[in-house]
XYZ file of C-alpha atoms in Angstrom:
578
model
C 47.195 69.493 37.665
C 44.513 71.380 39.636
C 41.857 70.106 37.103
C 43.161 66.549 37.512
C 42.909 66.843 41.343
C 39.349 68.207 40.959
C 38.505 65.219 38.784
C 40.019 62.816 41.243
C 38.185 64.506 44.037
C 34.848 64.350 42.072
C 35.426 60.639 41.285
C 36.330 59.965 44.917
C 33.041 61.555 46.019
C 31.166 59.569 43.312
C 32.672 56.218 44.442
C 32.043 57.071 48.094
C 28.426 57.868 47.254
C 28.277 54.596 45.219
C 29.673 52.567 48.109
C 27.231 54.196 50.628
C 24.309 53.605 48.187
C 25.294 49.915 47.775
C 25.645 49.437 51.544
C 22.329 51.096 52.163
C 20.600 48.971 49.448
C 21.987 45.719 50.883
C 21.200 46.836 54.402
C 17.619 47.478 53.400
C 17.253 44.112 51.743
C 18.802 42.495 54.756
C 16.445 44.543 57.009
C 13.492 42.988 55.101
C 14.953 39.541 55.612
C 13.142 37.558 58.348
C 14.029 34.868 60.775
C 11.349 32.160 60.579
C 11.052 29.574 63.351
C 9.229 26.313 62.973
C 8.697 23.104 64.953
C 8.655 19.744 63.148
C 7.349 16.779 65.194
C 8.041 13.488 63.449
C 5.311 11.092 64.522
C 3.163 8.134 63.649
C -0.243 9.197 62.397
C -3.220 7.049 61.164
C -3.556 7.712 57.431
C -6.267 5.966 55.342
C -5.559 5.453 51.638
C -6.778 2.699 49.200
C -9.363 1.417 51.786
C -6.669 0.753 54.423
C -5.419 2.663 57.418
C -1.649 2.707 58.107
C 0.404 4.043 61.013
C 2.263 6.521 58.772
C 5.244 8.523 59.703
C 4.350 12.257 59.247
C 5.473 15.730 60.274
C 3.033 17.403 62.651
C 0.423 14.786 61.798
C 0.146 16.183 58.235
C 0.511 14.187 55.005
C 2.076 15.627 53.047
C 3.910 17.701 55.600
C 3.713 21.499 56.163
C 4.630 23.866 53.356
C 7.292 26.388 54.263
C 6.947 29.808 52.551
C 9.935 32.193 52.761
C 11.494 35.028 50.905
C 14.959 34.998 49.363
C 17.304 36.201 52.072
C 15.186 34.719 55.003
C 16.682 32.513 57.698
C 14.936 29.325 58.786
C 15.249 27.825 62.175
C 13.431 24.481 62.351
C 13.459 22.344 65.483
C 12.803 18.810 64.576
C 11.745 16.409 67.472
C 11.574 12.692 66.708
C 8.615 11.001 68.321
C 8.693 8.207 65.849
C 10.191 4.715 66.394
C 12.828 5.141 63.646
C 15.913 7.264 63.368
C 15.329 10.401 61.210
C 17.054 13.342 59.542
C 15.534 16.113 57.303
C 17.095 17.335 54.105
C 16.242 20.708 52.666
C 16.434 19.629 49.026
C 18.176 22.213 46.762
C 19.022 24.741 49.539
C 22.636 25.766 48.897
C 23.476 25.709 52.658
C 26.442 28.144 52.229
C 28.744 27.465 55.119
C 25.917 25.598 56.968
C 26.624 22.009 55.814
C 25.644 20.853 59.421
C 22.031 21.545 58.449
C 22.013 19.709 55.125
C 20.576 16.522 56.626
C 21.670 13.308 54.982
C 22.136 10.644 57.644
C 25.849 9.768 58.386
C 27.057 12.284 55.797
C 26.567 15.698 57.561
C 25.122 14.460 60.844
C 24.187 11.366 62.794
C 20.451 10.592 62.860
C 18.041 12.129 65.378
C 17.268 9.158 67.556
C 13.727 8.468 68.808
C 12.966 10.948 71.655
C 15.727 13.304 70.576
C 15.630 16.689 68.711
C 17.931 18.732 66.540
C 17.482 22.341 65.216
C 18.374 23.112 61.633
C 19.580 26.654 60.888
C 20.182 28.028 57.451
C 19.657 31.085 55.230
C 18.231 31.193 51.749
C 20.863 33.028 49.585
C 20.062 34.079 46.024
C 17.515 31.320 45.344
C 13.964 31.830 44.138
C 11.323 29.305 43.154
C 10.307 25.836 44.252
C 12.251 23.537 46.462
C 11.133 20.907 48.971
C 12.154 19.101 52.161
C 12.143 15.400 52.929
C 13.445 12.749 55.321
C 16.965 11.520 54.373
C 16.991 8.305 56.334
C 16.037 4.850 55.032
C 12.695 5.065 53.013
C 11.028 7.496 55.529
C 10.783 10.177 52.748
C 7.901 8.110 51.274
C 5.646 10.034 53.641
C 7.916 12.601 55.350
C 8.029 15.434 52.773
C 6.676 18.895 52.024
C 7.173 21.947 49.839
C 9.698 24.801 50.398
C 8.463 27.830 48.452
C 10.964 30.746 48.038
C 9.394 34.030 46.974
C 11.520 36.956 45.683
C 12.812 39.420 48.216
C 10.173 41.802 49.522
C 9.534 44.490 46.968
C 10.907 42.439 44.112
C 8.913 40.733 41.414
C 8.950 37.549 39.367
C 10.503 37.835 35.885
C 7.099 36.931 34.455
C 3.613 38.437 34.892
C 2.378 38.017 38.435
C 0.113 34.969 38.546
C -3.443 35.324 39.957
C -2.931 32.375 42.308
C -0.201 29.771 43.076
C -0.721 26.081 43.674
C 1.737 23.408 44.806
C 1.401 20.130 43.090
C 3.333 17.462 45.157
C 3.624 14.151 43.248
C 4.167 11.214 45.629
C 4.173 7.424 45.785
C 2.111 5.371 48.094
C 2.623 1.832 49.368
C -0.312 -0.009 50.818
C 2.215 -1.196 53.443
C 4.855 0.312 55.780
C 7.571 1.531 53.441
C 10.253 0.677 55.939
C 9.069 -2.916 55.922
C 9.225 -2.883 52.108
C 12.843 -1.809 52.004
C 13.911 -4.075 54.951
C 12.398 -7.112 53.191
C 14.389 -6.170 49.900
C 17.494 -5.824 52.032
C 17.056 -9.198 53.515
C 16.262 -11.010 50.281
C 18.688 -9.045 47.998
C 15.839 -8.741 45.494
C 14.296 -5.542 44.140
C 11.695 -4.030 46.565
C 7.978 -4.295 45.835
C 6.748 -1.491 43.668
C 4.242 1.145 44.988
C 0.543 0.712 44.852
C -0.354 4.286 43.881
C 0.919 7.691 42.995
C -0.452 10.770 44.648
C -1.088 14.426 44.083
C -0.905 16.358 47.313
C -1.245 13.144 49.211
C -4.376 11.912 47.360
C -4.251 9.120 44.746
C -7.273 10.415 42.859
C -10.504 8.753 41.591
C -8.995 6.103 39.397
C -8.008 4.119 42.475
C -10.240 2.170 44.901
C -11.657 4.091 47.886
C -10.250 7.356 46.493
C -13.117 9.398 45.235
C -13.217 11.458 48.417
C -10.463 13.924 48.973
C -9.230 14.170 45.347
C -7.176 17.225 44.976
C -9.167 20.176 43.419
C -7.135 22.991 41.789
C -9.240 26.102 41.135
C -8.916 28.333 38.100
C -11.156 30.985 36.427
C -11.554 32.029 32.847
C -8.866 34.340 31.602
C -6.544 34.087 34.648
C -3.035 32.866 34.577
C -1.854 30.748 37.528
C 1.427 29.296 38.722
C 1.679 25.567 39.310
C 4.719 24.524 41.411
C 5.240 20.835 40.521
C 7.403 18.650 42.783
C 8.335 15.057 42.104
C 8.442 13.679 45.676
C 8.001 10.049 44.502
C 10.436 7.594 46.046
C 11.567 5.626 42.958
C 9.820 6.777 39.812
C 10.294 9.519 37.244
C 6.855 10.845 36.285
C 5.098 12.492 33.358
C 2.612 15.219 34.200
C -0.047 16.811 32.026
C -3.310 18.854 32.258
C -6.149 17.990 29.783
C -6.514 20.470 26.927
C -4.145 23.070 28.575
C -0.663 24.220 27.628
C 1.940 24.689 30.266
C 4.586 27.423 30.104
C 7.803 26.395 31.940
C 9.298 29.375 33.761
C 11.575 27.787 36.424
C 13.022 24.573 37.805
C 14.824 23.638 40.956
C 14.537 27.283 42.194
C 16.198 28.709 39.140
C 14.431 30.761 36.544
C 14.352 29.533 32.856
C 13.787 31.094 29.427
C 10.052 30.361 29.148
C 8.910 27.681 26.791
C 5.495 25.986 26.230
C 4.743 22.215 26.437
C 1.772 19.887 27.029
C 3.706 17.463 29.181
C 6.409 17.646 31.927
C 8.822 14.978 32.962
C 10.282 15.178 36.471
C 12.776 12.734 37.952
C 12.425 12.236 41.693
C 13.884 15.330 43.502
C 13.235 17.745 40.559
C 10.806 20.693 40.578
C 9.229 22.606 37.738
C 7.347 25.920 37.852
C 4.769 26.401 35.060
C 2.144 28.971 34.202
C -1.314 27.825 33.127
C -4.009 29.967 31.716
C -7.777 29.453 31.986
C -8.356 29.647 28.242
C -10.643 26.585 27.762
C -14.433 26.210 28.068
C -15.299 26.390 31.879
C -15.463 22.807 32.981
C -13.378 20.195 34.943
C -10.145 18.822 33.452
C -7.965 16.090 34.896
C -4.398 16.806 35.886
C -2.541 13.434 35.723
C 0.775 11.824 36.376
C 2.095 8.402 35.545
C 5.456 6.646 35.224
C 8.281 7.361 32.734
C 9.862 3.887 32.838
C 13.280 3.666 31.108
C 14.562 0.441 32.616
C 13.568 -2.529 30.389
C 11.851 -5.547 31.907
C 11.918 -4.003 35.421
C 8.554 -4.102 37.226
C 6.994 -0.661 37.895
C 3.758 0.917 39.235
C 1.766 1.557 35.982
C -1.141 3.388 37.666
C -2.269 6.904 37.072
C -2.877 9.613 39.767
C -5.237 12.418 39.096
C -6.362 15.826 40.442
C -8.988 18.022 38.912
C -8.485 21.554 37.504
C -11.910 23.105 38.092
C -13.166 26.348 36.492
C -15.023 28.360 39.140
C -17.540 29.339 36.435
C -18.042 25.693 35.347
C -21.799 24.906 35.135
C -23.107 22.820 38.000
C -24.220 19.359 36.870
C -27.865 18.365 37.323
C -28.600 16.655 40.672
C -27.323 13.169 40.823
C -25.244 13.628 37.676
C -21.513 13.688 37.770
C -19.520 15.121 34.873
C -16.402 13.123 34.224
C -13.402 15.455 33.689
C -11.537 15.377 30.440
C -8.471 13.128 30.574
C -5.170 14.335 29.220
C -3.223 12.068 26.788
C 0.000 11.084 28.543
C 3.130 9.747 26.792
C 3.704 5.992 26.573
C 5.601 4.782 29.676
C 8.891 4.285 27.815
C 8.599 7.488 25.599
C 12.276 8.630 25.897
C 11.855 10.921 22.762
C 9.384 13.118 24.687
C 11.730 13.304 27.680
C 14.717 14.238 25.377
C 12.688 16.960 23.628
C 11.539 18.288 26.934
C 14.988 18.444 28.641
C 16.610 20.022 25.559
C 14.150 22.943 25.865
C 15.758 24.120 29.059
C 17.804 27.328 28.924
C 18.752 29.971 31.449
C 17.002 33.349 30.751
C 20.231 35.056 29.792
C 23.987 34.489 29.458
C 25.300 32.930 32.600
C 28.682 32.652 34.216
C 29.459 29.051 33.566
C 33.105 27.895 34.061
C 34.785 27.849 30.596
C 37.945 26.323 31.934
C 38.095 23.386 34.412
C 40.503 22.405 37.190
C 38.847 19.146 37.979
C 37.763 16.907 35.145
C 35.859 14.017 36.577
C 34.055 11.121 34.760
C 31.621 9.056 36.862
C 29.902 5.909 35.545
C 26.431 5.285 37.220
C 24.424 2.090 37.172
C 23.347 -1.098 38.635
C 25.241 -4.296 39.483
C 24.785 -7.768 40.910
C 26.754 -9.145 43.871
C 27.450 -12.845 43.937
C 25.795 -14.598 46.828
C 28.225 -14.533 49.768
C 29.156 -18.041 51.057
C 27.546 -17.487 54.482
C 24.211 -16.349 52.981
C 21.231 -18.675 52.340
C 19.370 -18.899 49.042
C 16.658 -16.761 50.696
C 19.057 -13.979 50.980
C 20.046 -14.058 47.310
C 16.860 -13.610 45.418
C 18.232 -11.333 42.760
C 18.772 -12.616 39.169
C 20.387 -16.053 39.101
C 20.910 -16.238 42.867
C 22.565 -12.876 43.230
C 21.934 -9.633 45.256
C 21.147 -6.273 43.563
C 23.703 -3.539 44.006
C 24.553 -0.298 42.367
C 27.725 1.927 42.123
C 29.510 5.022 40.771
C 32.876 4.240 39.042
C 32.548 0.677 40.255
C 32.449 1.703 43.906
C 29.271 0.880 45.840
C 28.970 3.547 48.522
C 28.677 2.457 52.128
C 27.533 4.992 54.730
C 29.496 5.048 57.960
C 27.673 3.990 61.057
C 29.408 5.490 63.961
C 30.439 8.965 62.743
C 29.241 11.284 60.066
C 31.667 12.073 57.194
C 31.538 15.785 57.894
C 32.225 15.270 61.631
C 35.133 13.019 60.874
C 36.544 15.444 58.371
C 36.067 18.499 60.723
C 37.623 16.702 63.756
C 40.246 14.818 61.826
C 38.981 11.392 62.906
C 40.655 8.676 60.830
C 39.138 5.442 59.586
C 35.631 6.805 58.775
C 36.267 7.452 55.060
C 39.083 7.405 52.437
C 39.820 10.071 49.843
C 40.547 7.714 46.974
C 37.334 7.740 44.983
C 38.411 7.250 41.351
C 38.305 10.399 39.181
C 37.531 8.175 36.210
C 36.256 4.575 35.749
C 38.959 2.092 36.969
C 38.348 0.088 33.804
C 37.303 1.640 30.541
C 34.662 -0.363 28.584
C 31.730 0.043 26.214
C 29.522 1.621 28.894
C 26.260 1.382 26.996
C 27.044 -1.778 25.008
C 27.093 -5.488 25.978
C 29.128 -5.311 29.255
C 31.241 -8.277 30.373
C 29.810 -10.020 33.383
C 33.173 -9.687 35.163
C 32.342 -5.926 35.540
C 28.954 -6.468 37.070
C 30.112 -6.776 40.754
C 31.481 -3.476 42.138
C 33.716 -3.091 45.145
C 32.387 -1.485 48.358
C 33.717 1.471 50.223
C 33.303 4.804 51.785
C 35.331 6.758 49.281
C 35.173 10.523 48.698
C 36.562 13.105 46.307
C 38.468 15.948 47.767
C 38.083 19.317 45.959
C 39.905 22.564 46.661
C 37.878 25.598 47.541
C 37.108 27.639 44.352
C 38.059 24.792 41.940
C 36.156 24.732 38.667
C 34.701 21.266 38.346
C 33.257 19.338 35.356
C 31.594 15.926 35.950
C 30.620 13.669 33.072
C 27.811 11.340 34.380
C 27.696 8.245 32.221
C 24.825 5.637 32.420
C 25.829 2.008 31.924
C 23.863 -0.941 30.570
C 24.977 -3.244 33.488
C 21.752 -5.252 34.390
C 19.759 -2.592 32.557
C 20.295 1.002 31.411
C 17.998 3.600 33.168
C 17.418 7.347 33.431
C 19.036 8.241 36.747
C 18.086 11.566 38.506
C 21.441 12.516 40.081
C 21.252 15.057 42.889
C 24.188 17.023 44.324
C 23.739 18.451 47.766
C 25.018 21.977 48.597
C 25.230 23.086 45.008
C 23.397 24.213 41.923
C 25.167 23.304 38.679
C 24.944 23.964 34.932
C 23.902 21.138 32.643
C 26.129 21.971 29.739
C 25.234 18.974 27.537
C 23.542 15.580 27.454
C 23.409 12.910 24.846
C 23.138 9.068 24.129
C 25.726 6.380 23.884
C 29.163 6.653 25.350
C 30.487 10.228 26.021
C 33.268 11.041 23.593
C 35.260 14.173 24.589
C 36.662 14.594 21.042
C 33.231 14.946 19.419
C 30.890 15.831 22.228
C 32.712 18.743 23.701
C 31.662 20.811 20.657
C 28.026 20.361 21.763
C 28.551 22.152 25.095
C 26.357 25.117 25.789
C 28.576 27.512 27.632
C 26.195 30.511 26.915
C 22.847 29.928 28.622
C 22.713 26.306 30.092
C 20.056 25.597 32.662
C 20.899 25.653 36.309
C 19.633 22.561 38.333
C 20.330 20.655 41.541
C 19.157 17.319 40.073
C 19.960 16.100 36.570
C 18.094 13.368 34.765
C 20.913 11.413 33.156
C 19.456 10.026 29.912
C 18.916 6.227 29.697
C 21.910 4.708 27.864
C 23.456 8.064 27.668
C 25.345 10.934 29.611
C 25.098 14.383 31.064
C 27.864 16.927 31.689
C 27.591 19.337 34.554
C 29.859 22.263 35.680
C 30.083 24.274 38.858
C 32.559 26.207 41.051
C 33.409 24.364 44.385
C 32.690 27.510 46.481
C 30.770 25.841 49.425
C 32.984 23.968 51.949
C 31.575 20.795 53.418
C 30.821 17.136 52.788
C 28.199 16.934 49.968
C 26.627 13.719 48.938
C 25.956 13.190 45.190
C 23.477 10.332 44.649
C 20.797 8.848 42.557
C 17.379 10.117 43.770
C 15.689 6.763 43.144
C 15.883 5.696 46.835
C 16.127 1.999 45.818
C 19.420 2.915 44.144
C 20.960 5.069 46.893
C 20.288 2.068 49.283
C 22.275 -0.135 46.954
C 25.128 2.295 46.851
C 24.618 4.602 43.909
C 26.331 7.591 45.665
C 29.511 9.277 46.470
C 30.592 12.301 48.465
C 32.448 15.529 47.359
C 34.600 16.884 50.245
C 35.164 20.642 49.583
C 38.026 22.154 51.709
C 37.764 25.414 53.522
C 39.087 28.395 51.517
C 40.802 31.494 53.111
C 39.244 33.179 56.135
C 35.881 32.925 57.845
C 33.536 33.529 54.857
C 35.184 30.707 52.945
C 35.055 28.241 55.858
C 32.222 26.060 57.172
C 30.714 27.261 60.401
C 31.521 25.456 63.690
C 29.278 22.447 64.398
C 26.101 23.393 66.467
C 26.084 22.206 70.132
C 22.874 20.145 69.661
C 24.380 18.169 66.697
C 23.141 14.602 67.280
C 25.504 12.027 68.748
C 25.968 8.709 67.039
């Protein structure tokens, strides 16, 4: 008995010591966490590209906008003042926003827009995320120029799970219109047709020397022989998935969407809009200048697209200087064909988490969402000029045959929090209202969706599976689907119609990759899983902005759990009024 008591006493001391140690360790890591304060002024700025100067909406007069660099655990306090002539909000793409849904940013989902002359302060903490994210406007097409990188380093004193790179470079892929992007989307809304395609792609705001008037200012990325550097690649393009490659150099993928990956080597990346990819590149080629290039992955057949190529230059510091008056043309990478879906599939199937992960093996909510385009018949009160889509229709898009309509007088999160009726309904279908051959020849009777502000309610802590199924209505297409407020595991993807009987056996429930944006294969499907542990109103939408404008979106409304730590914070006092 005495021996047993001694043992219990020793164990008690051990557990007390362990608890104190854990508390001290977490206190130390919290002590290192910083509060960063920034001011973003959204304003019109003259920006000259492709020979023409436009009054471009920017943040702090910079295009692209400022890069935010933080450590895991830091808190960001960002006051956004709107000095532009348009309403604006800012979304912190991929940030979990645990309990801080009021700072997520999508217009009329978590907040009303910041009106011209007004301001709003976003406050949120980075929790358990490391890698590359980004921020962008989430209002109309302002994100064409209002965007920047959000770099999350490990906590102070902690290291990357790969050898420390000599230097780090952010590669922001963008899309440029030789026009006001807001005018482009407004014209499309008026006519019902597809919007004009962009005139250029950009790398860090510069089109590169394959475009007119663009030799000056091309992005130069330095490297030296023998060193290994980290490239943080972000697809900030508005409407186009992009291939990216560096001439004669291999890329080792080590992370995506601020989650680490099991490293793999490739010569080409494909990023859908919204996605980020971290790669290591080694200076193992003869010292010279090599093009980095990006161009379209175009999976929608017969749809017009911008088929130009943007470039930057990887320049070895020890490269020999050319003779006076002689310019050495950099080596050009060979990029895949525009419609090379096989390369995209091989790339996405290489993604794995570094080790076994805690993916839900059982599900409480089994959801099946079709995603795709549609055509609205011309309303009787519209003129032919307003119905310039195919055969006198207007383009639309939907999930489960519901084309999402944003509220205009209240945000969904405010209405939910305050119990205001009439802003949204909770009857978004858990599966397609009509089952059909999704990737086959679809009856024209299914091409016109209904409209509505319909959401899906989820209990806190529920284990969720969503099958995302592309359709061939109008045209099949690779859709980058982004879920706010969450990371999720991509447990499987494939082509054709998802079949639970035969496709469930393909699920990777061991080391699937964690993402915040999934590129759903053209004429195919993807399955994601996550635990609904973050209360709030979270929009899930296609990150091709032309499609979100047409209604390819829905909202997941996650209830509060038990107690303060499982409940969304109270709305801030300066939350914009509608």
